[in-house]
């Protein structure tokens, strides 16, 4: 993570067009330097060569955060090949968290009742992963269809009996689907920020969504990212970081309207947005737009202040790890999360004190976190290895994880929670 905005970085931003509105000349915010793809877990440790163009082989790529003062969209400059990011190496399973599954079950039941869905309806999910959400609609007899490009999650969805098209959701795919069916509800959880051609994607939803249908979008909320100093959630999969104002502008270009929204705790702070062709803006949307203006979220200064906090938090975390290691403490990491790859790679030399990472996703066990070559092993190893500290990389799941590891905590183990500033959780915090 660079301490300054170099003239080269500023010039690169000035020569770049905004992903949302196309404005030529966005502003530099934070330069992370070379960063490997956050879910690009390695089969064996290797030194990653710096790359500038998307390649199939593992590599590290520029990760640069910039802001469009025209439409208010925070975004990164580099676009990696999505076939590289969401191909065979993409091992994230949305069913990996019980609390997230509970959230999804409640969401599905709410949607069924809110829109009066029945056996004659269709719910389509873009980036449906392993069927984590559509399974709950199917259990209630609602016809579903998933679309996802990553083979491993799609394989898990098939085992669940969830019909899934193994492809990227595009306007062309939607157009072919629309020949035979239209969706009463389209759901896009944690995907809109990942899409290189966001306007093609939105057009695709317009093709397949029924006339009075509703598009339900969940995206990490940029206000939560800033308030929580969640600099580790900036990575190549996440091309955009949305405020309601910025997303409303992008959708307006497609004559779509955000009519309601619900703040969520998921993924460190997200928004669920209800979008349709008819404008019926709720008080909550109006209030949120107003608070974004009052908070200065349309100004570059708001994001430069975040960048400064991020550098401070990163320095503090590196210093804490150095101090604990100097005391002879054994430190490991909990969860091989995508954001964990970024956090560890931002630490520079201090990452060498993290001896291994534990994760309950068996697809990730036996692999290595890229850029820092930290091995990933089973969470069962906590009991046998008894590390002094676990750096909590999936800090957004802390409640669930602390409860699961309560025995280790009670025996004296401690979690290092990295954000918004590094702090320690012990058995007393259970
Ligand atoms: O965009 C994305 C965000 C929204 O979700 C994707 N890049 C994938 C994912 O990012 P992430 O990997 O940072 O997500 P999580 O959900 O914060 O990390 C989950 C990891 O934690 C998984 O590898 C499973 C692991 N885990 C665990 O080992 N024990 C999770 C729980 C709840 C546990 O008890």
Coordinates of N, CA and C and ligand atoms in Angstrom, one line a residue, residues 38-39 90 92 96-98 190 194 220 235 237-238 267 334-340 358-361 364 379 393-394 396-397 400-401 404, ligand 1:
X38 N -7.6 -12.0 -5.4 CA -7.9 -12.3 -4.0 C -8.4 -13.8 -3.7
X39 N -9.0 -14.3 -4.7 CA -9.5 -15.7 -4.6 C -8.6 -16.7 -5.4
X90 N -11.9 -20.4 -8.7 CA -12.8 -19.7 -7.8 C -13.5 -20.7 -6.9
X92 N -15.0 -20.0 -3.8 CA -15.8 -19.5 -2.7 C -17.3 -20.1 -2.8
X96 N -20.9 -21.2 2.8 CA -19.8 -21.5 3.8 C -20.1 -20.8 5.2
X97 N -21.2 -20.1 5.3 CA -21.4 -19.4 6.6 C -22.9 -19.7 7.0
X98 N -23.1 -20.2 8.2 CA -24.4 -20.5 8.7 C -25.2 -19.2 8.9
X190 N -24.2 -9.5 -4.5 CA -22.7 -9.5 -4.5 C -22.2 -9.9 -5.9
X194 N -19.0 -6.7 -9.4 CA -17.9 -7.6 -9.9 C -17.9 -7.5 -11.5
X220 N -22.1 -4.6 -1.3 CA -21.4 -3.9 -0.2 C -21.6 -2.4 -0.3
X235 N -10.5 -5.2 -3.9 CA -9.8 -6.2 -4.7 C -10.3 -6.3 -6.1
X237 N -11.8 -8.5 -7.9 CA -13.1 -8.9 -8.2 C -14.2 -7.8 -8.0
X238 N -13.9 -6.8 -7.1 CA -14.8 -5.7 -6.9 C -14.4 -4.5 -7.7
X267 N -21.3 -9.1 4.9 CA -20.1 -8.7 4.3 C -19.6 -7.4 4.8
X334 N -7.3 -16.8 10.7 CA -8.6 -17.5 10.6 C -9.3 -17.1 9.4
X335 N -9.5 -18.0 8.5 CA -10.3 -17.9 7.2 C -9.4 -17.4 6.1
X336 N -9.4 -18.2 5.0 CA -8.7 -17.8 3.8 C -9.8 -17.0 2.9
X337 N -10.1 -15.9 3.5 CA -11.1 -15.0 2.8 C -10.5 -14.2 1.7
X338 N -11.3 -13.8 0.7 CA -10.7 -13.0 -0.4 C -10.1 -11.8 0.2
X339 N -10.8 -11.1 1.1 CA -10.3 -9.9 1.7 C -9.0 -10.1 2.5
X340 N -8.9 -11.4 3.0 CA -7.7 -11.7 3.8 C -6.5 -11.7 2.9
X358 N -6.3 -21.1 8.8 CA -7.3 -22.2 8.9 C -8.5 -21.8 8.2
X359 N -9.2 -22.7 7.6 CA -10.5 -22.4 6.9 C -11.3 -23.7 6.8
X360 N -12.6 -23.5 7.0 CA -13.4 -24.8 7.0 C -13.9 -25.2 5.6
X361 N -13.6 -24.4 4.6 CA -13.9 -24.7 3.2 C -12.8 -25.8 2.7
X364 N -10.4 -25.1 -0.1 CA -9.3 -24.2 0.0 C -8.2 -24.9 0.8
X379 N -9.7 -26.0 10.0 CA -10.0 -25.3 11.3 C -9.8 -26.3 12.5
X393 N -9.4 -12.9 9.5 CA -9.5 -12.4 8.2 C -11.0 -12.2 7.7
X394 N -11.9 -13.1 8.3 CA -13.3 -13.0 8.0 C -14.0 -12.3 9.1
X396 N -16.0 -10.1 9.3 CA -17.5 -9.8 9.1 C -18.3 -11.0 9.7
X397 N -17.7 -12.1 10.0 CA -18.4 -13.3 10.5 C -17.9 -13.5 11.9
X400 N -20.2 -15.6 14.6 CA -20.3 -17.0 14.3 C -19.0 -17.7 14.6
X401 N -17.9 -17.1 14.2 CA -16.6 -17.7 14.4 C -16.1 -17.7 15.8
X404 N -17.8 -20.6 17.5 CA -17.3 -21.9 17.1 C -16.0 -22.1 17.8
Ligands
LIG1 O1 -17.4 -10.8 -3.3 C1 -17.2 -11.7 -2.5 C2 -17.6 -11.6 -1.1 C3 -19.0 -10.9 -1.1 O2 -17.7 -12.8 -0.5 C4 -16.5 -12.9 -2.9 N1 -15.1 -12.5 -3.2 C5 -16.4 -14.0 -2.0 C6 -16.6 -13.6 -0.6 O3 -15.5 -12.9 0.0 P1 -14.7 -13.5 1.2 O4 -14.0 -14.7 0.8 O5 -13.9 -12.4 1.9 O6 -16.0 -13.9 2.1 P2 -16.1 -14.3 3.6 O7 -17.5 -14.9 3.6 O8 -15.9 -13.2 4.5 O9 -15.0 -15.4 3.9 C7 -15.5 -16.7 4.1 C8 -14.4 -17.6 4.4 O10 -14.4 -17.9 5.8 C9 -14.6 -18.9 3.6 O11 -13.4 -19.4 3.0 C10 -15.1 -19.9 4.7 C11 -14.4 -19.4 6.0 N2 -15.1 -19.7 7.2 C12 -14.5 -20.5 8.1 O12 -13.4 -21.0 7.9 N3 -15.2 -20.9 9.2 C13 -16.4 -19.1 7.4 C14 -17.0 -19.4 8.6 C15 -18.4 -18.8 8.9 C16 -16.4 -20.3 9.5 O13 -17.0 -20.6 10.6

